[in-house]
Amino acid sequence: MAYSAEISRTNPTAFVFLVDQSASMNDPIGGEIPQRKADVVADAINRLLTELSVKCAKEEGVRDYFHVAVVGYGQSVGSAFSGDLEGRDLVPLSQVADNPARVEERPKKVPDGAGGLVETTTRFPVWMEPVANGGTPMVRALQYAETLVAKWLADHPGCFPPIVLNLTDGESTDGDPSTAAVDVQTHASADGATLLFNLHVSASEATPVTFPESDEDLPDAYARTLFGMSSTLPPDMRSYASQQGFEISDVTRGFVYNADIASVVQFLDIGTRATDLR
Amino acid sequence: MRSFISTMSVQKDGSRPHETEDASAVLPDVARDEEVEGQVLAAIADGASESVLAGPWARLLAESFVHAAATRPNTLRNRRTFGRAVLGVVHEWEDWLAGYVADREANDRPIRWYEQPGLDRGAYATLLAFQLAGTHGQRWYAAAMGDSCLFQVRDGALSRTFPLDSAEEFGTSPNLLNSRNTDEDLIAERVRLTQGSYREGDQFFLATDALAAWFLAEKERDGAPWDVLRELACSGTDEDFADWVTKQRGNGDMRNDDVALVHVDLG
């Protein structure tokens, strides 16, 4: 059965995050809290890298179940890591964990034990900075991901298939991305084809469309293009998404349209949910 | 009554032997297939791999429990005494952990930011403890938290299984003991206790979940898993056992997970 390979240190898999860094990412995201889209996406990626590191931490260090690339696309296309990892593509998770560019102290409210909340600080490691300028060269970004995935699969032919997560807020400015998306998904391991999931960040108040099974309720051709580019969720992610309260079927796609802050976080959580760690 | 005790373990594929998070302990502390007289105490624990320091926690639980039951024979017969014994191990763990953190500092490897949340949550493990009383009218007692299993075999047939009865019961989230949980009442409420009688010729197997699930599935296919394990325990080497486990995993008959087994043979 496809998408059932164990993920282990001897058989790791890869996550490639494609992050839209075009000028429009300066605009506020839809929803109640007016945060810049670029900030929301950078925060969500940094938080996810933190959670992955904690999840894979054992007493001897972080286990390399995953190798991770964060690729920005806007004025240019390339690694979005800053600090010691600047310019690196797929990085073993242990090196990610040991090399945040910096660690911020952020305020956090915790229970005071008497029914109220008290403000404290939490450490927030940062690997990528919010960037917003230039166009949306999504075709080149997908081609960049394809190169990384092809190289990864040549070295790891039996792995749980690599997962590419594309987070964008607008239409591609370098052509129709559909063909480049298919090209990414044609690369396969013995366990299945590379997965490509897409998330569209909204600037509007429109209700998010999360993990749809058809493009019927999507508002325009652009949304339908992104839907068509998205892989169906494999079984483990389907059951996890279902536990999270989403209505899921066998043809549910890894796609979110008009995402607000909460659905950005859910998209990353579900799209990287590879459960069989050994 | 005399008995022969063997303990065996194999780490999951892809791990190194010292990374196993399953643990076992027996009293008297004997090597493979060694003869003992009188009371036998045994425990196995399965550290949850999602938690940090699960292996050391499982080892401490198994070791402490056989000693607790040796000192206080009621430990496995009463919910309260079981709960109190777990609390004792939680306090031992606090000391162990303080020493561990100090060692890491001393060795220039202080606790990193990504380890702290795991340490704050504590380590998790199942526990199955077993007592074959040498002096109480041939009774045995067992206490279980989670899905590590005890099997009693008499006259070539499976006569008792505890706490799970069928292969399909595995896979849901088992009850676990947390290294920071000091809620004695909750532990006392959740522990499963049982007892039974034994006689010459009986065999007991204590197995962590992957092996226990294989055992029950094999039984459900009208096999005699006890014969296979007895042969490996009595005549095989550690390597034979590891090879056999690898083969079952390869056939898809056993989940790739750490394995621990204690065999008590009254034959």
XYZ file of C-alpha atoms in Angstrom:
545
model
C 0.000 0.000 0.000
C 1.328 3.423 -0.905
C 2.165 6.043 1.732
C 2.834 3.468 4.434
C 6.647 3.448 4.551
C 8.094 3.775 8.030
C 10.032 6.960 8.606
C 13.279 6.272 10.416
C 16.736 7.732 10.704
C 17.892 5.232 8.094
C 14.879 5.958 5.886
C 14.031 9.639 6.401
C 11.724 11.774 4.280
C 11.813 15.393 3.103
C 9.621 18.461 3.586
C 9.944 21.315 1.106
C 8.143 24.526 2.091
C 7.597 26.988 -0.759
C 6.875 30.428 0.656
C 5.455 33.232 -1.472
C 7.475 36.385 -0.708
C 5.847 38.688 -3.289
C 5.063 42.345 -2.487
C 1.391 41.630 -1.761
C 2.420 39.528 1.242
C 2.752 42.954 2.958
C -1.048 43.196 3.040
C -2.985 42.159 6.116
C -4.484 38.674 6.305
C -8.265 38.271 6.452
C -9.859 37.659 9.826
C -10.084 39.481 13.124
C -6.410 40.196 13.779
C -4.824 42.511 11.165
C -1.384 40.889 10.830
C 0.741 41.063 7.671
C 0.436 37.878 5.608
C 4.243 37.617 5.426
C 4.459 37.704 9.243
C 1.719 35.104 9.680
C 3.363 32.687 7.245
C 6.886 33.185 8.661
C 5.576 32.698 12.213
C 3.696 29.559 11.199
C 6.772 28.053 9.504
C 9.032 28.940 12.451
C 6.540 27.468 14.893
C 6.233 24.295 12.826
C 10.033 23.858 12.739
C 10.007 24.273 16.533
C 7.284 21.649 16.935
C 9.013 19.201 14.581
C 12.259 19.594 16.538
C 10.508 18.980 19.857
C 8.585 16.017 18.437
C 11.781 14.362 17.146
C 13.919 15.230 20.211
C 15.329 12.316 22.178
C 17.951 12.420 24.881
C 20.834 12.141 22.410
C 19.541 15.044 20.292
C 16.987 15.580 17.545
C 16.537 12.520 15.340
C 16.806 13.052 11.610
C 13.466 11.589 10.598
C 13.054 14.592 8.287
C 15.182 16.829 6.115
C 13.688 20.263 5.599
C 13.978 22.963 2.940
C 12.363 26.402 3.175
C 12.339 28.051 -0.252
C 11.231 31.647 -0.731
C 9.904 32.995 -4.027
C 9.409 36.687 -4.827
C 12.155 38.911 -6.115
C 14.232 35.722 -6.366
C 13.816 31.992 -5.797
C 16.016 30.178 -3.270
C 16.631 29.114 0.305
C 14.784 31.283 2.827
C 16.828 30.118 5.822
C 18.717 32.893 7.548
C 21.612 32.696 10.001
C 24.051 29.774 9.784
C 21.744 27.841 7.439
C 21.546 30.680 4.897
C 21.690 29.374 1.340
C 21.124 25.723 2.374
C 18.376 23.664 0.753
C 17.429 20.319 2.390
C 18.849 20.366 5.920
C 18.671 17.424 8.386
C 16.247 18.319 11.198
C 18.964 17.999 13.885
C 20.930 20.765 12.174
C 17.786 22.860 11.827
C 17.138 22.469 15.571
C 20.698 23.391 16.502
C 20.904 26.405 14.199
C 18.045 28.877 14.496
C 19.122 32.298 13.216
C 18.088 33.749 16.577
C 15.775 33.074 19.504
C 13.194 35.723 20.351
C 11.550 36.195 23.715
C 7.825 36.490 23.082
C 5.057 37.312 25.541
C 2.745 34.452 26.451
C -0.236 34.262 28.802
C -0.345 31.298 31.173
C -2.779 30.348 33.970
C -1.820 31.941 37.309
C -3.250 29.061 39.320
C -6.046 31.247 40.708
C -8.322 31.274 37.679
C -6.636 34.191 35.923
C -3.838 34.634 33.429
C -0.393 35.991 33.972
C 1.964 37.203 31.259
C 5.267 35.431 30.925
C 7.733 35.046 28.056
C 8.431 32.073 25.835
C 11.460 31.386 23.682
C 10.634 31.529 19.983
C 13.349 30.245 17.632
C 13.453 31.967 14.232
C 14.824 30.378 11.047
C 13.122 32.470 8.385
C 12.303 36.186 8.318
C 9.184 37.672 6.733
C 10.018 39.068 3.281
C 7.647 40.764 0.798
C 8.764 42.207 -2.507
C 8.709 41.355 -6.194
C 6.344 39.138 -8.192
C 5.057 35.591 -7.671
C 7.329 33.282 -9.707
C 5.446 30.120 -8.732
C 6.527 28.150 -11.795
C 10.190 28.676 -10.950
C 9.501 27.852 -7.309
C 7.873 24.550 -8.278
C 10.767 23.794 -10.620
C 13.168 24.496 -7.739
C 11.196 22.066 -5.560
C 11.245 19.496 -8.344
C 15.045 19.637 -8.492
C 15.301 19.107 -4.718
C 12.778 16.264 -4.748
C 14.402 14.489 -7.716
C 17.811 14.563 -6.025
C 16.301 13.428 -2.717
C 14.532 10.467 -4.335
C 17.668 9.376 -6.178
C 19.328 9.082 -2.754
C 16.265 7.741 -0.862
C 14.306 5.525 -3.287
C 12.375 3.694 -0.555
C 11.328 6.683 1.563
C 7.890 7.907 2.558
C 7.322 10.270 -0.401
C 8.596 13.844 -0.008
C 5.996 16.481 0.809
C 6.003 19.902 -0.869
C 3.869 22.554 0.855
C 3.246 25.706 -1.160
C 1.974 28.804 0.688
C 0.942 31.676 -1.571
C -1.354 34.694 -1.706
C -1.670 35.358 -5.386
C -1.573 34.243 -8.965
C 1.643 33.082 -10.517
C 3.384 35.847 -12.445
C 5.615 33.559 -14.502
C 2.986 31.434 -16.232
C 0.482 28.677 -15.506
C 1.942 26.587 -12.657
C -0.160 23.476 -13.464
C 2.482 21.736 -15.579
C 5.268 22.466 -13.086
C 3.014 21.054 -10.343
C 2.440 17.833 -12.285
C 6.198 17.591 -12.867
C 6.832 17.691 -9.094
C 4.271 14.923 -8.520
C 5.695 12.625 -11.209
C 8.737 11.971 -9.020
C 7.985 8.956 -6.846
C 9.584 6.621 -4.340
C 8.697 2.938 -4.058
C 6.058 4.105 -1.544
C 4.237 6.601 -3.766
C 4.368 9.875 -5.659
C 5.650 13.139 -4.210
C 2.856 15.004 -2.439
C 2.129 18.633 -3.290
C -0.207 20.591 -1.014
C -1.240 24.181 -1.644
C -2.485 26.930 0.622
C -3.822 30.274 -0.482
C -3.646 33.028 2.141
C -6.553 35.420 2.042
C -6.691 39.165 2.456
C -10.480 39.038 2.535
C -13.071 38.144 5.129
C -14.278 35.231 3.014
C -14.753 31.915 4.799
C -11.784 29.577 4.283
C -12.336 26.515 2.075
C -10.402 23.746 3.828
C -9.479 20.349 2.409
C -12.161 20.195 -0.303
C -12.920 17.035 -2.300
C -14.006 18.843 -5.456
C -13.596 22.280 -7.027
C -17.350 22.894 -7.200
C -17.529 25.480 -4.416
C -14.387 27.325 -5.409
C -14.986 30.934 -6.475
C -12.765 31.351 -9.551
C -10.467 29.759 -12.115
C -7.381 30.598 -10.058
C -8.686 28.690 -7.030
C -9.570 25.768 -9.300
C -6.035 25.795 -10.719
C -4.563 25.513 -7.213
C -7.065 22.749 -6.386
C -6.039 20.864 -9.517
C -2.364 21.157 -8.503
C -2.965 19.584 -5.075
C -2.461 15.901 -4.193
C -5.134 13.900 -2.397
C -4.335 13.378 1.281
C -2.784 9.965 2.041
C -4.574 7.700 4.593
C -2.715 8.739 7.773
C -3.257 12.438 7.093
C -6.921 11.793 6.259
C -7.523 10.117 9.591
C -5.603 12.836 11.432
C -7.564 15.594 9.647
C -10.761 13.730 10.461
C -9.770 13.633 14.160
C -9.301 17.400 13.931
C -12.938 17.709 12.930
C -12.652 18.084 9.142
C -15.033 16.266 6.845
C -12.763 13.981 4.896
C -13.246 11.499 2.049
C -10.930 9.362 -0.085
C -10.619 12.197 -2.610
C -9.986 15.063 -0.196
C -7.169 17.261 -1.460
C -4.371 18.906 0.488
C -5.630 22.369 -0.364
C -6.864 25.397 1.591
C -8.317 28.514 -0.041
C -8.804 31.899 1.656
C -6.849 30.742 4.691
C -7.000 32.753 7.899
C -4.358 32.435 10.630
C -5.913 29.313 12.162
C -6.157 27.492 8.850
C -2.513 28.290 7.965
C -1.496 26.514 11.171
C -3.880 23.587 10.538
C -2.651 23.212 6.959
C 0.968 22.882 8.107
C 0.023 20.596 10.984
C -1.996 18.179 8.837
C 0.265 18.412 5.774
C 3.346 17.348 7.751
C 1.567 14.679 9.812
C 3.668 11.631 9.045
C 2.914 9.302 11.900
C 4.941 6.153 11.540
C 8.214 7.358 13.071
C 10.584 4.551 14.080
C 8.588 -25.043 43.474
C 11.446 -24.644 41.032
C 11.205 -22.506 37.945
C 13.383 -21.490 35.032
C 13.526 -17.828 34.086
C 14.642 -16.274 30.801
C 14.546 -12.636 29.703
C 15.052 -11.439 26.140
C 14.787 -8.189 24.235
C 15.280 -6.852 20.725
C 15.288 -3.208 19.677
C 13.171 -1.998 16.768
C 14.738 -2.053 13.289
C 16.610 1.175 12.703
C 17.575 1.620 16.377
C 20.754 0.681 18.184
C 20.560 -1.834 21.066
C 21.101 0.813 23.779
C 18.169 2.808 22.355
C 15.575 0.179 23.254
C 12.759 1.657 25.320
C 11.380 -1.677 26.533
C 12.719 -2.952 29.839
C 12.431 -6.033 32.008
C 13.549 -7.000 35.501
C 13.383 -10.263 37.441
C 14.066 -11.308 41.019
C 16.033 -13.412 41.710
C 18.196 -11.666 39.118
C 19.276 -14.617 36.977
C 20.588 -15.110 33.477
C 18.920 -17.067 30.675
C 17.073 -20.309 31.536
C 18.446 -20.469 35.047
C 16.805 -22.510 37.787
C 15.413 -20.771 40.881
C 13.478 -21.932 43.946
C 10.607 -20.114 45.661
C 9.123 -16.710 44.893
C 9.598 -15.178 41.422
C 9.070 -11.484 40.687
C 9.115 -10.114 37.163
C 8.180 -6.846 35.467
C 8.246 -5.487 31.950
C 7.725 -1.886 30.875
C 7.335 -0.338 27.449
C 8.546 3.256 27.200
C 6.454 5.403 24.845
C 8.767 6.486 22.035
C 7.059 9.881 21.645
C 8.370 10.843 25.085
C 11.883 11.848 26.127
C 13.838 9.496 28.463
C 11.220 6.758 27.978
C 13.874 4.009 28.117
C 15.356 5.047 31.483
C 11.840 5.525 32.896
C 10.784 2.042 31.741
C 13.953 0.525 33.248
C 13.435 2.303 36.562
C 9.773 1.215 36.709
C 10.579 -2.445 36.049
C 13.528 -2.538 38.483
C 11.764 -0.639 41.247
C 8.617 -2.717 41.002
C 10.246 -6.094 41.447
C 12.065 -4.722 44.490
C 8.929 -3.045 45.862
C 7.005 -6.313 45.530
C 9.848 -8.181 47.228
C 9.772 -5.778 50.179
C 5.975 -5.430 50.401
C 4.285 -8.608 49.161
C 0.902 -6.850 48.840
C 2.150 -4.454 46.139
C 0.402 -6.280 43.293
C -2.699 -7.369 45.190
C -4.267 -4.088 46.112
C -4.945 -0.885 44.180
C -3.793 1.375 47.011
C -0.482 -0.385 47.538
C 0.117 -0.400 43.779
C -0.566 3.354 43.606
C 1.760 3.985 46.525
C 4.500 1.921 44.875
C 4.187 3.978 41.657
C 4.479 7.150 43.720
C 7.681 5.768 45.218
C 9.102 5.297 41.711
C 8.041 8.830 40.702
C 10.064 10.172 43.656
C 13.027 7.987 42.728
C 12.735 9.392 39.187
C 12.952 12.965 40.461
C 16.339 12.153 41.999
C 17.446 10.273 38.904
C 16.422 13.165 36.654
C 18.204 15.760 38.813
C 21.357 13.638 38.499
C 20.846 13.293 34.753
C 20.481 17.049 34.247
C 23.562 17.686 36.431
C 25.568 15.118 34.412
C 24.561 16.786 31.169
C 25.736 20.145 32.531
C 28.982 18.615 33.763
C 29.609 17.011 30.367
C 29.066 20.319 28.582
C 25.814 19.086 27.043
C 23.187 21.121 28.890
C 19.491 20.439 28.188
C 18.577 22.079 24.862
C 15.431 24.098 24.162
C 13.889 21.297 22.103
C 14.251 18.790 24.953
C 12.649 20.950 27.632
C 8.997 20.496 26.583
C 9.485 16.718 26.635
C 11.123 16.852 30.067
C 8.293 19.060 31.308
C 5.692 16.553 30.100
C 7.600 13.665 31.649
C 8.296 10.183 30.309
C 5.571 7.598 29.688
C 5.602 3.803 29.889
C 3.357 0.782 30.336
C 4.003 -1.598 33.222
C 3.186 -5.244 33.802
C 4.333 -6.704 37.120
C 4.051 -10.370 38.084
C 4.538 -12.247 41.328
C 4.658 -15.988 41.672
C 4.419 -16.404 45.413
C 6.518 -19.199 46.772
C 4.674 -19.489 50.071
C 1.039 -18.565 49.526
C -0.648 -21.738 48.392
C 0.615 -21.602 44.814
C -0.991 -18.293 43.864
C 0.257 -15.766 41.350
C -0.617 -12.066 41.147
C -0.293 -9.499 38.378
C -0.840 -5.774 37.933
C -1.021 -4.014 34.581
C -1.111 -0.482 33.310
C -1.324 -0.472 29.513
C -0.966 -3.157 26.868
C 1.997 -5.259 27.979
C 0.542 -8.749 28.457
C 0.768 -11.842 30.611
C -0.027 -15.297 29.236
C -0.380 -18.478 31.281
C -0.082 -21.802 29.469
C -1.106 -25.118 30.979
C -1.143 -28.568 29.374
C -0.325 -27.166 25.939
C -3.168 -24.628 25.950
C -3.509 -20.956 26.718
C -5.346 -20.781 30.041
C -5.125 -17.048 30.925
C -4.423 -13.796 29.107
C -4.122 -10.464 30.913
C -5.012 -7.616 30.522
C -5.884 -7.956 26.789
C -7.632 -10.963 25.276
C -7.393 -10.531 21.506
C -4.991 -9.206 18.890
C -7.457 -6.579 17.734
C -7.414 -4.834 21.119
C -3.946 -3.479 20.397
C -3.466 -0.203 18.589
C -5.723 2.058 20.587
C -3.953 4.378 23.021
C -2.970 2.279 26.035
C -2.950 3.551 29.606
C 0.515 4.742 30.548
C 2.365 5.689 33.707
C 3.783 9.204 33.550
C 6.991 10.032 35.412
C 5.446 13.236 36.799
C 2.050 11.886 37.771
C 1.616 11.914 41.540
C -2.150 11.350 41.450
C -2.199 8.155 43.487
C -5.987 7.850 43.303
C -6.015 8.011 39.520
C -3.314 5.348 39.258
C -5.154 3.141 41.759
C -8.345 3.574 39.742
C -6.747 2.692 36.405
C -4.524 -0.243 37.297
C -5.808 -3.703 36.380
C -5.184 -6.432 38.940
C -5.630 -10.163 38.655
C -4.517 -13.404 40.245
C -4.626 -17.119 39.690
C -3.178 -20.443 40.718
C -0.225 -22.276 39.290
C 1.109 -25.799 39.314
C 4.107 -27.686 38.085
C 4.425 -27.633 34.292
C 2.775 -24.210 33.849
C 4.452 -21.538 31.778
C 4.139 -17.758 32.025
C 5.077 -15.234 29.364
C 5.314 -11.484 29.929
C 5.505 -9.629 26.606
C 5.418 -6.019 25.430
C 2.791 -5.076 22.855
C 4.321 -6.044 19.482
C 5.198 -9.546 20.691
C 1.967 -9.884 22.686
C -0.085 -8.941 19.614
C 1.821 -11.518 17.549
C 1.203 -14.118 20.280
C -2.549 -13.575 20.342
C -2.824 -13.399 16.536
C -0.898 -16.662 16.245
C -3.204 -18.261 18.803
C -6.229 -16.966 16.863
C -4.807 -18.723 13.766
C -4.798 -21.965 15.837
C -1.046 -21.807 16.280
C 0.913 -22.579 19.432
C 2.993 -19.426 19.959
C 4.015 -20.638 23.410
C 5.916 -23.547 21.866
C 7.817 -21.172 19.571
C 8.770 -18.808 22.400
C 9.577 -21.593 24.833
C 11.949 -23.132 22.337
C 13.653 -19.770 21.775
C 13.802 -19.029 25.506
C 15.131 -22.408 26.581
C 17.356 -23.490 23.714
C 18.112 -20.423 21.620
C 20.661 -17.646 21.957
C 19.937 -13.907 22.063
C 20.935 -13.867 18.411
C 18.438 -16.630 17.544
C 15.691 -14.600 19.202
C 16.712 -11.418 17.340
C 16.796 -13.330 14.027
C 13.382 -14.805 14.694
C 11.895 -11.358 15.502
C 13.451 -9.908 12.342
C 11.843 -12.704 10.335
C 8.377 -12.079 11.790
C 8.718 -8.360 11.025
C 9.811 -9.152 7.481
C 6.774 -11.430 6.979
C 4.525 -8.624 8.185
C 3.454 -10.759 11.163
C 4.951 -8.469 13.815
C 4.983 -4.698 14.057
C 8.434 -3.090 13.984
C 8.724 -2.115 17.625
C 10.983 -2.829 20.582
C 10.319 -6.262 22.076
C 10.788 -7.513 25.642
C 9.943 -10.993 26.901
C 10.186 -12.722 30.274
C 9.537 -16.468 30.332
C 8.870 -18.266 33.619
C 8.778 -22.026 33.148
C 7.573 -24.283 35.949
C 8.407 -27.399 33.924
